[in-house]
Structure formats: structure tokens, C-alpha cells
CSV table of C-alpha atoms in Angstrom, one decimal:
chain,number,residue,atom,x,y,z
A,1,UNK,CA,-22.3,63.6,-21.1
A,2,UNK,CA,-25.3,61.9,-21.5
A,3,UNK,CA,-27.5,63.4,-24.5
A,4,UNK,CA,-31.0,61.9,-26.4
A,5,UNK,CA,-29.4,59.2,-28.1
A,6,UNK,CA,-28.0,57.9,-25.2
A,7,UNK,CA,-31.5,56.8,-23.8
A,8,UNK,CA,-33.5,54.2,-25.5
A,9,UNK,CA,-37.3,55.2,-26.2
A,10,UNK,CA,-38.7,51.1,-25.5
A,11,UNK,CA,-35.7,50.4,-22.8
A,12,UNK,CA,-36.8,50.8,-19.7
A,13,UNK,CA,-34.1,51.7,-16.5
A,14,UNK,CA,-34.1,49.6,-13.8
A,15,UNK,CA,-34.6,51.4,-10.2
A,16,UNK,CA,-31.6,49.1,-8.8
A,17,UNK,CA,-29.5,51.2,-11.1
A,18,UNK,CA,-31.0,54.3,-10.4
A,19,UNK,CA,-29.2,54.9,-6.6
A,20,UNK,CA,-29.4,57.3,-4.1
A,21,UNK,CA,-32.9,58.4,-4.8
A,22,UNK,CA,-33.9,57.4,-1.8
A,23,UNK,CA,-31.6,59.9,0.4
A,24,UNK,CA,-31.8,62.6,-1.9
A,25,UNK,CA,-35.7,62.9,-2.2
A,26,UNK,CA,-36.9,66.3,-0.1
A,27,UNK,CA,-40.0,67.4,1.1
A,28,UNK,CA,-39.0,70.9,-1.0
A,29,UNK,CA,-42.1,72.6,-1.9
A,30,UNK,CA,-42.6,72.6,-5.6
A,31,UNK,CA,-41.9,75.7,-7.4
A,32,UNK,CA,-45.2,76.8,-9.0
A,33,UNK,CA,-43.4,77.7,-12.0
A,34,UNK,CA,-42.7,74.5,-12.6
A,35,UNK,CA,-46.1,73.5,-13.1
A,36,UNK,CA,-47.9,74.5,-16.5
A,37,UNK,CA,-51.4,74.4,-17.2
A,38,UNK,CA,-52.3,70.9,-18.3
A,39,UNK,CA,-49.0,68.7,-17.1
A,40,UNK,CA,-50.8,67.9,-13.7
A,41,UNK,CA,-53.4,65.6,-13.6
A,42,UNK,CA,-57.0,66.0,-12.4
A,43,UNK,CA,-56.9,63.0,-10.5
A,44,UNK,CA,-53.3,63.9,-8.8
A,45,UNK,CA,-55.6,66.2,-7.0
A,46,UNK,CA,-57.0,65.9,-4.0
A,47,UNK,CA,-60.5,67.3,-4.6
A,48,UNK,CA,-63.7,67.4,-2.4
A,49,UNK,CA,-66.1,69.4,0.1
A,50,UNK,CA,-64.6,68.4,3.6
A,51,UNK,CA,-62.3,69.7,5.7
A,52,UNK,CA,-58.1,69.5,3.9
A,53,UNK,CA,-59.8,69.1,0.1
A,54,UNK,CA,-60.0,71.1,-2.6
A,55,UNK,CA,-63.1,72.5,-4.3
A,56,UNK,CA,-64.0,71.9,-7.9
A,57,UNK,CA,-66.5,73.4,-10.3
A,58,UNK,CA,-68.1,71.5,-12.5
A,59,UNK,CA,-68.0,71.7,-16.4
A,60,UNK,CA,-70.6,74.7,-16.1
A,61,UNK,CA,-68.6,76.4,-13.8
A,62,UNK,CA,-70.5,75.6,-10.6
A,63,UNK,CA,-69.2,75.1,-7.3
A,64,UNK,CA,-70.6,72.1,-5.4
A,65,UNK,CA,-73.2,72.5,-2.7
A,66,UNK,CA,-71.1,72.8,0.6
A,67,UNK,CA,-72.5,73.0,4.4
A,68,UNK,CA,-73.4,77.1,4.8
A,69,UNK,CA,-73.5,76.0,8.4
A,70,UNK,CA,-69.6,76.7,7.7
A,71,UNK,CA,-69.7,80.0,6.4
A,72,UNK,CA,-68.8,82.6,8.6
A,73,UNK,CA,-68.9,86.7,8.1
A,74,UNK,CA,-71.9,86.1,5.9
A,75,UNK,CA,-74.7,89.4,6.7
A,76,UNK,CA,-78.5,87.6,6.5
A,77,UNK,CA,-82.0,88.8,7.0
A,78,UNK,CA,-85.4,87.2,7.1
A,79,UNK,CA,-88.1,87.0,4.7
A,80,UNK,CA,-91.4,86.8,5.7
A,81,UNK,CA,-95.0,87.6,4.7
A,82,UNK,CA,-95.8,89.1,7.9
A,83,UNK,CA,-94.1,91.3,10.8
A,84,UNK,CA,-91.9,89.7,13.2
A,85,UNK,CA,-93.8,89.9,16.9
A,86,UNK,CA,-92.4,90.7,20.3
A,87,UNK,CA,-91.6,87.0,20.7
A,88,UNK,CA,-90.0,86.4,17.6
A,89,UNK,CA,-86.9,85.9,19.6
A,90,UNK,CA,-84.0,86.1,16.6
A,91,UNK,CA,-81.4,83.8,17.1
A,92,UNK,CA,-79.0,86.6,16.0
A,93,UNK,CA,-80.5,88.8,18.8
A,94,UNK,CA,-79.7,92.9,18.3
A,95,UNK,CA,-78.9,94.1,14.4
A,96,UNK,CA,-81.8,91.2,13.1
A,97,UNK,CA,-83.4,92.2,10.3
A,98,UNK,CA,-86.5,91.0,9.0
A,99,UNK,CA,-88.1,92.2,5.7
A,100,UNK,CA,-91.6,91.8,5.6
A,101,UNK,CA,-92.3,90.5,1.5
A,102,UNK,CA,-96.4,91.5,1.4
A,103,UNK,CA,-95.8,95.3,2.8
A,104,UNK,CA,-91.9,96.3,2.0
A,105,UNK,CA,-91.5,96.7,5.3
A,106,UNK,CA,-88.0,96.6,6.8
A,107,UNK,CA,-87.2,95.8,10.8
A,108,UNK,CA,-84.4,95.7,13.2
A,109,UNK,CA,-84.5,94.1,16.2
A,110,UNK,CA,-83.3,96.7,18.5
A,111,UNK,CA,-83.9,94.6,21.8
A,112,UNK,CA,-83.6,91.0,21.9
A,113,UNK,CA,-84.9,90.6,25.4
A,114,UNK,CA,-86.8,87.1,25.1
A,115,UNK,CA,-90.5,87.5,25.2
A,116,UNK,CA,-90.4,91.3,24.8
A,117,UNK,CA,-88.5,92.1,21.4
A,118,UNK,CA,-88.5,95.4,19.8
A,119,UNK,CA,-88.4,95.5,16.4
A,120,UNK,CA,-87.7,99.7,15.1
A,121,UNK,CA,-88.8,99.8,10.9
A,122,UNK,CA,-85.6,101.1,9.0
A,123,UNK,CA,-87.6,101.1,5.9
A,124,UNK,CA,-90.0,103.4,3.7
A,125,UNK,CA,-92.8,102.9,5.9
A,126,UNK,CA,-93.4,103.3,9.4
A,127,UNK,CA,-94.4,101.5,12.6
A,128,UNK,CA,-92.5,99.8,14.9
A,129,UNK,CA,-93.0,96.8,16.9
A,130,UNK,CA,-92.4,96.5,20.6
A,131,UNK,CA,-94.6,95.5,23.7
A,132,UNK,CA,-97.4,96.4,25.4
A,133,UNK,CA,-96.0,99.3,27.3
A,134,UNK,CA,-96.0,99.5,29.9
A,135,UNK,CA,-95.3,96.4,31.9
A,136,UNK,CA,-92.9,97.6,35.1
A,137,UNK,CA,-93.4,96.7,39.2
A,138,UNK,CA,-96.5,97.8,40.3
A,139,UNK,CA,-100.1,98.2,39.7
A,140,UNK,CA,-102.0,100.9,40.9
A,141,UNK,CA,-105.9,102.0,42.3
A,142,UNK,CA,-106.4,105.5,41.7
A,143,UNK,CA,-109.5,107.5,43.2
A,144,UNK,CA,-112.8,106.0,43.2
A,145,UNK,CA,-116.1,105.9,45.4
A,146,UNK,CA,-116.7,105.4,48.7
A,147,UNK,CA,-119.5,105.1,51.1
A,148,UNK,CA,-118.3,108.3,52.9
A,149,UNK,CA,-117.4,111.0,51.1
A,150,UNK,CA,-118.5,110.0,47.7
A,151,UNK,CA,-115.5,109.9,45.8
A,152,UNK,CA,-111.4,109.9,46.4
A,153,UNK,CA,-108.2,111.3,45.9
A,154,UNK,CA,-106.4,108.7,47.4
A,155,UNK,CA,-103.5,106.5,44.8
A,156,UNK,CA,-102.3,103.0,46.4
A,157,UNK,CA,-100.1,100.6,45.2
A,158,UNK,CA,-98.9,97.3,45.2
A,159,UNK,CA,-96.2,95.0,43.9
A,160,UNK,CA,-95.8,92.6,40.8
A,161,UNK,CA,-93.0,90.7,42.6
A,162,UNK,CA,-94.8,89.5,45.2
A,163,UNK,CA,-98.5,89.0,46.4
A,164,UNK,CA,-98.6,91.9,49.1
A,165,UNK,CA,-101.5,94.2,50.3
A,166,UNK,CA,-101.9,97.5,48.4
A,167,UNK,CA,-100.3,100.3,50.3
A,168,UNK,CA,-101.1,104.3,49.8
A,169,UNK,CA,-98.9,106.1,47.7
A,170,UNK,CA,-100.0,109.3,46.0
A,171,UNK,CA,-103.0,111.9,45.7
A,172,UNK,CA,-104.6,113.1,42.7
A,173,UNK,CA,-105.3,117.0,42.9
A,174,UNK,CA,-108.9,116.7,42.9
A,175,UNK,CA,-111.7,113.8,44.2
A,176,UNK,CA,-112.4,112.0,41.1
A,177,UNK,CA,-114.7,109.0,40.7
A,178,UNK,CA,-114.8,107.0,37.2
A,179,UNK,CA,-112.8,108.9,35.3
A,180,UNK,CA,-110.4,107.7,31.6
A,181,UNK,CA,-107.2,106.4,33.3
A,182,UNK,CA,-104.2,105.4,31.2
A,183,UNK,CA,-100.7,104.6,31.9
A,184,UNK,CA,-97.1,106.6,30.5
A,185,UNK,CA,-94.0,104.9,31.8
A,186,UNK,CA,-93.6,107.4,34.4
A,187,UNK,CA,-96.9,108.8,35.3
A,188,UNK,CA,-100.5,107.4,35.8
A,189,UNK,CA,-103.2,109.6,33.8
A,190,UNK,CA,-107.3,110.4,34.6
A,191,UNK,CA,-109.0,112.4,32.8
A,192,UNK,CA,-112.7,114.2,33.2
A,193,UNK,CA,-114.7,112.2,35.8
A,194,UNK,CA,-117.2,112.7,38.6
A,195,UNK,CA,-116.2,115.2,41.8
A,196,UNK,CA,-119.3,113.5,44.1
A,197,UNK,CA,-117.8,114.9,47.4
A,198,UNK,CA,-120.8,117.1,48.4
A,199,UNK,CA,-122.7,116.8,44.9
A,200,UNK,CA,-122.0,115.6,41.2
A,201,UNK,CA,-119.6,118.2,40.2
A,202,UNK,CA,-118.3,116.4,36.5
A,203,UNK,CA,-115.0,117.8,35.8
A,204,UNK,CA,-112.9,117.4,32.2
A,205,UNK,CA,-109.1,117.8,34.2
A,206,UNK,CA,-106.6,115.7,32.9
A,207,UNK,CA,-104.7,115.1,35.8
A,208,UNK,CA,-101.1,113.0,36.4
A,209,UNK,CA,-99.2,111.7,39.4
A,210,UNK,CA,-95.8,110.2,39.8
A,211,UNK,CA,-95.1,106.4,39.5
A,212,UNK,CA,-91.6,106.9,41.0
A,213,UNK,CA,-92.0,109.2,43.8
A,214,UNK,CA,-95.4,109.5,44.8
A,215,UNK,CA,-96.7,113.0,46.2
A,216,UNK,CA,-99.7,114.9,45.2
A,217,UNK,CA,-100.7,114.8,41.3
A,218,UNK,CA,-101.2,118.3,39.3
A,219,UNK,CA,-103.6,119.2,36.3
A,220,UNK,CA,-102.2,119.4,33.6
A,221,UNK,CA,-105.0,120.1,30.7
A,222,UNK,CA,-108.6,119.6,29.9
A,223,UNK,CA,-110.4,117.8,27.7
A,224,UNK,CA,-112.4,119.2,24.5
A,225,UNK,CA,-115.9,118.8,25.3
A,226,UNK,CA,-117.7,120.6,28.5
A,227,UNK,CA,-116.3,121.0,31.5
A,228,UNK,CA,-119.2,118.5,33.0
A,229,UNK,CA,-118.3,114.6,31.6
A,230,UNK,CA,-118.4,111.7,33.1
A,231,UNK,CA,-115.4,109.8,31.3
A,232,UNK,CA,-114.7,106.1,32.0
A,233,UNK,CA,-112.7,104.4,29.6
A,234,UNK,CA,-109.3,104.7,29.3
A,235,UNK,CA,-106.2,103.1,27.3
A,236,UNK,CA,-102.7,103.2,28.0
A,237,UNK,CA,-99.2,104.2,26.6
A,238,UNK,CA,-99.5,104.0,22.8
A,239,UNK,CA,-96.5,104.1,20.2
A,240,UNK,CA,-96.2,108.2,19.6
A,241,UNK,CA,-97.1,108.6,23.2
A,242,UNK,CA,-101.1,109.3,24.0
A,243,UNK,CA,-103.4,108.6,26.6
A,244,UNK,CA,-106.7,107.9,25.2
A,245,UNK,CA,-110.4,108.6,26.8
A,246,UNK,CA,-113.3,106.6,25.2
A,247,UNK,CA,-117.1,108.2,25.6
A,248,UNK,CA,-118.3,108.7,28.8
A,249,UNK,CA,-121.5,110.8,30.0
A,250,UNK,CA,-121.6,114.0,28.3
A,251,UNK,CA,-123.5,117.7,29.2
A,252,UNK,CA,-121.6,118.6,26.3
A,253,UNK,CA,-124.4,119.6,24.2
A,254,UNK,CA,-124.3,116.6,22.3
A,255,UNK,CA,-128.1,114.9,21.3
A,256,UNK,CA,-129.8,117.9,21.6
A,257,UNK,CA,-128.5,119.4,24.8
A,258,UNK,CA,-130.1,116.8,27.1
A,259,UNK,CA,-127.3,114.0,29.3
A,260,UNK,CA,-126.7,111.6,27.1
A,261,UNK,CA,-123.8,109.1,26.2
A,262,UNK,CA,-121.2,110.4,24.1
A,263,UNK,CA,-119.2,108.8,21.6
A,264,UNK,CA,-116.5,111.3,21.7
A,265,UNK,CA,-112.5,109.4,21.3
A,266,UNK,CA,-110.2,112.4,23.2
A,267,UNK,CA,-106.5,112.2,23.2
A,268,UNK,CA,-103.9,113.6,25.2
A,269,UNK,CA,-100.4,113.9,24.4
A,270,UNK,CA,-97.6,112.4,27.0
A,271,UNK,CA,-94.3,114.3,26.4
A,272,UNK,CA,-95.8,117.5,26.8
A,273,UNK,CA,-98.8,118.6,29.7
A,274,UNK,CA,-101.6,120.2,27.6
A,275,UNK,CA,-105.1,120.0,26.8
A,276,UNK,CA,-107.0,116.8,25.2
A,277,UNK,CA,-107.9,116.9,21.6
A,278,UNK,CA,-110.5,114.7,19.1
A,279,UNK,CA,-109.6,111.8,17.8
A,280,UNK,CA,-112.1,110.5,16.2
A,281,UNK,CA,-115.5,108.9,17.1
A,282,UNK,CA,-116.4,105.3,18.5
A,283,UNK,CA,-119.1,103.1,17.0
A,284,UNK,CA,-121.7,103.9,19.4
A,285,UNK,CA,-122.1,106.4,22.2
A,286,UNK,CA,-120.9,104.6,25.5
A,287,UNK,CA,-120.1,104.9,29.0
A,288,UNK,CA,-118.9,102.8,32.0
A,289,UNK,CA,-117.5,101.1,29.0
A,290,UNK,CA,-114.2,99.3,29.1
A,291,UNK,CA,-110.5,100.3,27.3
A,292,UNK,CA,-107.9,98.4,25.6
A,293,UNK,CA,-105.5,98.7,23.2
A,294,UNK,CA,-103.0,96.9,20.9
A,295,UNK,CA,-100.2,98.5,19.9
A,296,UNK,CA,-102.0,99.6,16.8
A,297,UNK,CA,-105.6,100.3,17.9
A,298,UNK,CA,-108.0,100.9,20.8
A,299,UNK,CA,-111.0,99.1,21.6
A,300,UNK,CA,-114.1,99.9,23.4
A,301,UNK,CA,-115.5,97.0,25.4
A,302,UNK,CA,-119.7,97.0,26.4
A,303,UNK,CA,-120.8,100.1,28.3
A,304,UNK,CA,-124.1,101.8,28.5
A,305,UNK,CA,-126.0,103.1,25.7
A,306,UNK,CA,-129.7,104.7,27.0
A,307,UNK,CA,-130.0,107.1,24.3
A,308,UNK,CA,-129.9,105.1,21.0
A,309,UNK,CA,-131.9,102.3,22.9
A,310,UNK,CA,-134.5,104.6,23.8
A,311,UNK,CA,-134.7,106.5,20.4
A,312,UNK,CA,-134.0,103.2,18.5
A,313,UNK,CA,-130.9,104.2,17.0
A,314,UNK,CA,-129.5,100.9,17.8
A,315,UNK,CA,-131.3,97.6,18.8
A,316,UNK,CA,-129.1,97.0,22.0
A,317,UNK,CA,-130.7,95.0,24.7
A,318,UNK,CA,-131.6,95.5,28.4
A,319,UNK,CA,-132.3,98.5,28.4
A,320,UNK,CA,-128.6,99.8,27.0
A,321,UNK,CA,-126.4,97.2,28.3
A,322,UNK,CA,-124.2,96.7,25.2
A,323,UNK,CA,-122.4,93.8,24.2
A,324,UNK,CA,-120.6,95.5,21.4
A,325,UNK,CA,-116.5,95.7,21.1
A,326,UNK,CA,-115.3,98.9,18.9
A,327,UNK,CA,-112.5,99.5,17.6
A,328,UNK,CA,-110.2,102.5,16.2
A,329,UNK,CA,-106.8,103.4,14.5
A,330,UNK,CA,-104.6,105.1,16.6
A,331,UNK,CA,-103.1,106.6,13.3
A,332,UNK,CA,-105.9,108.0,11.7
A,333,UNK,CA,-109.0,110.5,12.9
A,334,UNK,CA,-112.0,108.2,12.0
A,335,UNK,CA,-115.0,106.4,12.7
A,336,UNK,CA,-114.3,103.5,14.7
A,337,UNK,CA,-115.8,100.0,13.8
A,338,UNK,CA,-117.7,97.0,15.0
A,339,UNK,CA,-115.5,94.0,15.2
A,340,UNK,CA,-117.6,91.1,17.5
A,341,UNK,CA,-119.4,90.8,20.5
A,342,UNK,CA,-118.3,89.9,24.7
A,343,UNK,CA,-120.5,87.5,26.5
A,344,UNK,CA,-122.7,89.4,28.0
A,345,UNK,CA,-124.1,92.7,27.8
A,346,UNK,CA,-123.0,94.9,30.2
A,347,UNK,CA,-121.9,98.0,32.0
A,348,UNK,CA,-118.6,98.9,34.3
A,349,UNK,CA,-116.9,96.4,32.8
A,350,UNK,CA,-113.5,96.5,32.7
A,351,UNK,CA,-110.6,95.5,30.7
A,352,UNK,CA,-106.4,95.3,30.9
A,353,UNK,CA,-104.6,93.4,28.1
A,354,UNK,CA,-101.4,92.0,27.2
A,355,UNK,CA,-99.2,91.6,23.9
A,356,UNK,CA,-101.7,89.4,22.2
A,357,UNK,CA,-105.0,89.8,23.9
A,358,UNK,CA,-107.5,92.5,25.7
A,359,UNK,CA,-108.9,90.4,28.6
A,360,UNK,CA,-112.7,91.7,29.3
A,361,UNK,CA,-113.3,91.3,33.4
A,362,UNK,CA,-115.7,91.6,35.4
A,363,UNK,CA,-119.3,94.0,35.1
A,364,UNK,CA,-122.8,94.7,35.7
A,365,UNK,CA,-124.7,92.1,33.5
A,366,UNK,CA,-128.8,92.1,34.1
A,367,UNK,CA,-129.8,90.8,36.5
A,368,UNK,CA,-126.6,91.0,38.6
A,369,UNK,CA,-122.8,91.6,39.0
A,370,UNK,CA,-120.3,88.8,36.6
A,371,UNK,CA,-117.6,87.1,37.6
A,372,UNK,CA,-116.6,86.5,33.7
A,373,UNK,CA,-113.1,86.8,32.6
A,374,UNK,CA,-112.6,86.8,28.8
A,375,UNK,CA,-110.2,87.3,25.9
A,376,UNK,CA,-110.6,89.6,22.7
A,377,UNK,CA,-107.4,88.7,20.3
A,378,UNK,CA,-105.8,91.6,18.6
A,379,UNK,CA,-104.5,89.0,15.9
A,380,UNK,CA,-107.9,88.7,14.7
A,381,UNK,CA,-111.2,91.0,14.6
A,382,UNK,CA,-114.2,88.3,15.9
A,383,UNK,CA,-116.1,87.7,19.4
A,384,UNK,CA,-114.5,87.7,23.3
A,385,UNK,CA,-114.3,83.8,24.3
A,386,UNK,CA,-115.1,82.9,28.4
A,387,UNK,CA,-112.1,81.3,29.5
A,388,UNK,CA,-111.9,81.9,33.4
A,389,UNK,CA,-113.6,83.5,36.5
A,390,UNK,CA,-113.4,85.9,39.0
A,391,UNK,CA,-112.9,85.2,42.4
A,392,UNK,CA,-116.0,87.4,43.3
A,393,UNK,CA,-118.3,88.6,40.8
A,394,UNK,CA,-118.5,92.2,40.9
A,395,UNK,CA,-117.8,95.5,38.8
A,396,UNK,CA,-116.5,98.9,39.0
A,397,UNK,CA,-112.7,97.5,39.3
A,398,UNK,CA,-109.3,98.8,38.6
A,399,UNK,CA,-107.5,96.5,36.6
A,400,UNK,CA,-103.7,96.0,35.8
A,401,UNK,CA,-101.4,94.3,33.7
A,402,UNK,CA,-97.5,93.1,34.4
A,403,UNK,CA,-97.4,91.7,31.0
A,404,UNK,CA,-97.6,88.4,32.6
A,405,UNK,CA,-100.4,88.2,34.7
A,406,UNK,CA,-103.7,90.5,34.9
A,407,UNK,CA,-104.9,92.0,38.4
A,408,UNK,CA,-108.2,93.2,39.1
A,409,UNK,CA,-108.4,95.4,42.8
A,410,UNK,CA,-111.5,95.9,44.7
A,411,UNK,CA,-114.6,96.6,42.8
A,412,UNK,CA,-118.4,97.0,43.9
A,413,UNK,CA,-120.3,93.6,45.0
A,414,UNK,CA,-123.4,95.6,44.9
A,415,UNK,CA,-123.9,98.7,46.9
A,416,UNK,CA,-122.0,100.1,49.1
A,417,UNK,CA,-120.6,96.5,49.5
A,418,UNK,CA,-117.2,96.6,48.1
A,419,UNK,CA,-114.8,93.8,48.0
A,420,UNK,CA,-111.4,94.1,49.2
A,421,UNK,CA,-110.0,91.2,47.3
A,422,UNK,CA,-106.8,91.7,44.7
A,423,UNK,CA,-107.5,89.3,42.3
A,424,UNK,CA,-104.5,88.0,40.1
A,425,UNK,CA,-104.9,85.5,36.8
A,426,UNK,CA,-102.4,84.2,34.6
A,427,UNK,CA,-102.5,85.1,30.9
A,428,UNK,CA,-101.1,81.8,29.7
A,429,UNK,CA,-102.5,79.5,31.9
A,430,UNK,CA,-106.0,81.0,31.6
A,431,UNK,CA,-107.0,79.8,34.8
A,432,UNK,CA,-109.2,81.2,37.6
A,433,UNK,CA,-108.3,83.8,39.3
A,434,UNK,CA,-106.7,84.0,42.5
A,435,UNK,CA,-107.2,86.4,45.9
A,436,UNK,CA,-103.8,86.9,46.7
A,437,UNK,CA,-104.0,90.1,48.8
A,438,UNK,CA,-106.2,93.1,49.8
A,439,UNK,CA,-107.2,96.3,47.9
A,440,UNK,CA,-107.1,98.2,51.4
A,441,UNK,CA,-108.0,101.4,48.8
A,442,UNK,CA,-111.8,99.9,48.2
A,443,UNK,CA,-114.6,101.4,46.1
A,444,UNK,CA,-115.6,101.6,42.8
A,445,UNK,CA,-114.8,103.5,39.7
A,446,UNK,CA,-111.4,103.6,40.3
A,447,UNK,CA,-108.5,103.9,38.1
A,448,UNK,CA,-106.5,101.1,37.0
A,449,UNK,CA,-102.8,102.1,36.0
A,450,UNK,CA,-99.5,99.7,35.6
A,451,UNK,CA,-95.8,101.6,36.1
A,452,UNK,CA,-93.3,101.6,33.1
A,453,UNK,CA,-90.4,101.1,35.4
């Protein structure tokens, strides 16, 4: 038997004495019991961070850096000092979450649909972020003036999809000239306004009709102040569901008794008919003024102001033609603020807007009608900028929004010559306007209203 001191410490064996080595070598796996700590080398081992290697710490116990493009299953969020926006767009689509590090607050995106995200807030605070609702298939021209009789009940539509004449659709219950008109995503709203069919009879109904099947329109509340008001300004489908009515002409008792402007912010609630109630207060008294909204605030846009001009409350020019754009919290009952300046004074101006802008159109400047279309950014608090025109200038309109493009239907060239064009503008090429059909429903003071779906 071959033992120790058979084997010679300094003698090595030969491999040509060592046969059958060759044929008897396997490919067994090693038994791991075989291996002790220490008895196989470091560099026996095939180490490295590519694909086949093995990974090594280093002598403080670190891993190396490795491609996290490879991990997989691993949950992440953003960080960011600000929200995320509509068009965010997260490459992870639904189940995003974005943590906003200045405020704490938390968001999910909810719907990834490019362009229109909606982000719901999961966290301590609340909020969430979605579009401009709403933005569906068809605009809308709702009541109004005419030549003969004075005002109308009449509701006509036409279609984002394609560049088609406006076609009648609905009634309101009662005649209504130049009242508040917002937008849910099922019904179009108008509150208070001006009955002129055999004289001024100013009403405060809040009425609605049907975006998805038409018919006649009911009443469905009043508004707070006297049943005589003369309410222009309207804004749309706001987060927590309210219509919003901005000023307007008041018998209200308010300055004394006498017909002055009021400054009066009403709100009526859209899951449930009822009456208006205060919200708040604008800047300045105002009517024929203009609405807007972002998804957080309203805005007021020029209007008339005869009563603090003439008792020198506030230094606007021309005789009340204001210039002036307010703007209020939609989650708070207060005082709204002055945050810039349109182009031009003016009165029956209108407005529409889109996720990142309220686009001021049209209006009754002095000496004559405009043909101005400008932008007031939401981003920001500062002045309107000019950045296109009108096809005709003129006033009184009923403007729309598709989220893509703004439409502005009819309006007054100067009286009672009213324009039949439907005027449609790009919001991100800024150009000019374009007539790209009739408002066959012609007059002014009409409503303005977008469908949801």
C-alpha cells in the first residue's frame, strides 16, 4: 500500500507515469463539502459585473456598481419639487407615483392617457391633478339676443371632429340673454340673466339642459342675491363639482339700492339641483366681464365698472372699461386678488381656456369692437400677452374649448349686425383664427358651453 514515506517531498512524478487520467477525468459536479473556506483561490474565480460572472464585494463590504437598467421587480417613485402636470406622461403609465419634496404631497397617476394625465393625491394633503374638464365633442351656443324678440331660448351645437355648421339642439326653459354659463360633463349651466322678450325682466334661475339628449332644460335653483341680476361671467366644471357666476348687474340692494355692478362670486353645486350660494367676492364689481378657470382658481377678465369710476373708488379708464384680471381660490371663501392687466380695456369680452392658459377673445374696447386674442397663464400671476386675431372683430360671443383648439360662435359686429362666423384657433400654434363654419344660432350674449363626453 502506498503510505507518506513512500512519496518524496522534493521528487516530483512525472505525468507519463501518471496514466489513465485522461479517460477517467469527469465533468462530476464538485461536492461543496469538499470545499473549505480558504482552500480555493480568489483568482480561481471567475468574478465580474457582466452577464455568467460572479459579484464581489470589496474589502468594506460593498458590492460594485452594476447597470440598474438590469434590475427588474424593483417599485420606484419620483421626486420632485413641484406637482407632476397633465402632460407629465410617466413612462410607467397607471400606479406612477410622484412625491412632491417642497409640499409632502403624494400622487398617483390614475390615467396615463398622453396629454391628459390624472394624477389622484394619496397623501396627507389634498388636491388632485387632472385636465381642464371638460373637453368632449361638441361646443355649444346657448340663448342670447336677437333683433326680434330680444332674447332666446334656443341651444345649438356643433362638432369638434369636424368643421360643420352649428345645428339646434335643445331649449332652455326660459329666454335668457347674457347670463353665467358653465359647463358639467353632462349638462350646460346659465344662471340669472336678462328675460328682454317684451321688456327687461332680470331673472336669478339657474337653469340646465342635456349635452347627451337634448330636449327642453329645467330650473333647477336660484341664485342668492335678488331675483333681478344681470349675470355674465361664468366658469366651468371645477374639481369638487361647481359652476361658478362672476358679478354681473345687480338690483340687489347693493351700493345703496340704486343698479350698480356687483362684485358678488355665486356658486352652484353639480351633483345635486339646488340653489346658488356665496363664495366669496371679486376685486372689483364687474359685469359683461369674462370667466376662466384653472383647475385651482377662477379669474375674472375686464368687464364694466360705472360705479367705482363714477364715485372714484377705482381709477379705471373710459368711463368703466376695465382692463383688470381677478382672481379667486376655489377652496376658500375670500376676497379675490389683482394679478395683471389684458390689452385693452374692455367690456363683453370673453374668455375659454385650456390646461395651461385662459385665452381672453374678443370685446368692446373704446372706440370700437376688438379682434384681439390673448393668453393669461395659470403657471404664473402677470399680464395677458396679444398673440393672434379674430377673424372679425366683434364682442358678445360664446366661446368653447376642445382642449385643443378654442372656438368663438357669432358675436355682435355692432348693432343688430351679428356675425355668423365660427371661429376656430389653435392653442399651440397660436395662430389666427380661422372661419370654418356658421353659427346659424346668431346674437349676442350668448352662452358658451363645451360637453364632457
Amino acid at each position: 500500500s502506498l503510505t507518506n514515506a513512500k512519496f518524496s517531498n522534493s521528487a516530483a512524478i512525472p505525468t507519463s507515469k501518471l496514466g489513465g487520467l485522461a479517460t477517467s477525468a469527469t465533468t462530476d459536479t464538485t461536492n461543496a463539502t469538499n470545499i473549505t473556506s480558504g482552500s480555493l483561490a480568489t483568482a480561481r474565480v471567475n468574478v465580474g459585473t457582466t452577464a455568467g460572472k460572479i459579484l464581489q464585494v470589496d474589502g468594506s463590504g460593498n458590492l460594485p456598481a452594476i447597470d440598474g437598467s438590469l434590475l427588474t421587480g424593483i417599485v420606484s417613485f419620483t421626486k420632485s419639487a413641484s406637482d407632476p402636470a397633465i402632460d407629465t406622461n410617466p413612462s410607467a403609465g397607471v400606479g406612477a407615483e410622484w412625491v412632491n419634496t417642497t409640499s409632502g404631497e403624494v400622487y398617483l397617476c390614475t390615467d396615463a392617457t398622453a396629454g391628459a394625465n390624472v394624477w389622484t393625491n394619496v397623501g396627507a394633503g389634498s388636491g388632485d391633478i387632472a385636465p381642464i374638464p371638460p373637453t368632449g365633442n361638441y361646443g355649444y351656443i346657448a340663448a342670447g339676443s336677437t333683433v326680434s324678440p330680444w332674447s332666446s331660448d334656443t341651444v345649438h351645437r356643433y362638432p369638434f371632429a369636424s368643421d360643420a355648421n352649428s345645428s339646434d339642439w335643445a331649449d332652455l326653459e326660459r329666454r335668457t340673454v347674457q347670463g353665467g354659463h358653465s359647463s358639467a360633463t353632462d349638462y350646460g349651466y346659465i344662471m340669472k340673466g336678462n328675460d328682454n322678450t317684451t321688456s327687461p325682466t332680470w331673472i336669478a334661475y339657474v337653469q340646465k339642459f342635456s349635452f347627451a339628449s337634448g330636449g327642453t332644460g329645467t330650473n333647477v335653483g336660484n341664485s342668492t342675491e335678488n331675483a333681478q341680476n344681470y349675470g355674465m361671467a361664468g366658469t366651468g366644471d371645477i374639481p369638487g363639482g361647481y359652476g361658478y357666476a362672476l358679478g354681473g348687474y345687480s338690483t340687489a340692494g347693493e351700493h345703496g339700492g340704486n343698479n350698480w355692478e356687483s362684485e358678488t362670486i355665486e356658486r352652484y353645486a353639480y351633483a345635486s339641483d339646488g340653489n346658488a350660494s356665496d363664495h366669496g367676492n371679486l376685486k372689483y364689481a364687474a359685469y359683461t366681464n369674462a370667466g376662466s378657470f384653472s383647475s385651482t382658481h377662477g379669474y375674472s377678465i375686464g368687464g364694466g365698472n360705472y360705479y367705482n369710476t363714477y364715485f372714484a373708488q377705482q381709477p379705471f379708464s373710459n368711463l368703466g372699461w376695465q382692463d383688470c384680471i381677478t382672481k379667486f381660490a376655489f377652496s376658500s371663501n375670500s376676497l379675490g386678488t389683482d394679478v395683471g392687466n389684458i390689452g385693452t380695456a374692455s367690456t363683453y369680452v370673453d374668455a375659454t381656456q385650456n390646461a395651461s392658459y385662459a385665452w381672453r377673445m374678443g370685446g368692446a374696447d373704446q372706440p370700437g369692437k376688438t379682434n384681439r386674442i390673448e393668453r393669461i397663464p395659470f403657471s404664473s400671476d402677470g399680464n395677458s400677452t396679444d398673440v393672434a386675431d379674430l377673424t372679425v372683430a366683434r364682442s358678445n360671443a360664446a366661446c368653447a374649448s376642445s382642449g385643443t383648439n378654442g372656438y368663438y360662435a357669432g358675436g355682435e359686429i355692432s348693432w343688430p349686425n351679428f356675425s355668423t362666423n365660427l371661429d376656430k384657433f389653435n392653442f399651440s400654434s397660436q395662430g389666427n383664427s380661422t372661419d370654418v363654419a356658421d353659427a346659424t344660432h346668431r346674437g349676442h350674449g350668448t352662452g358658451g358651453h363645451q360637453s364632457g363626453s
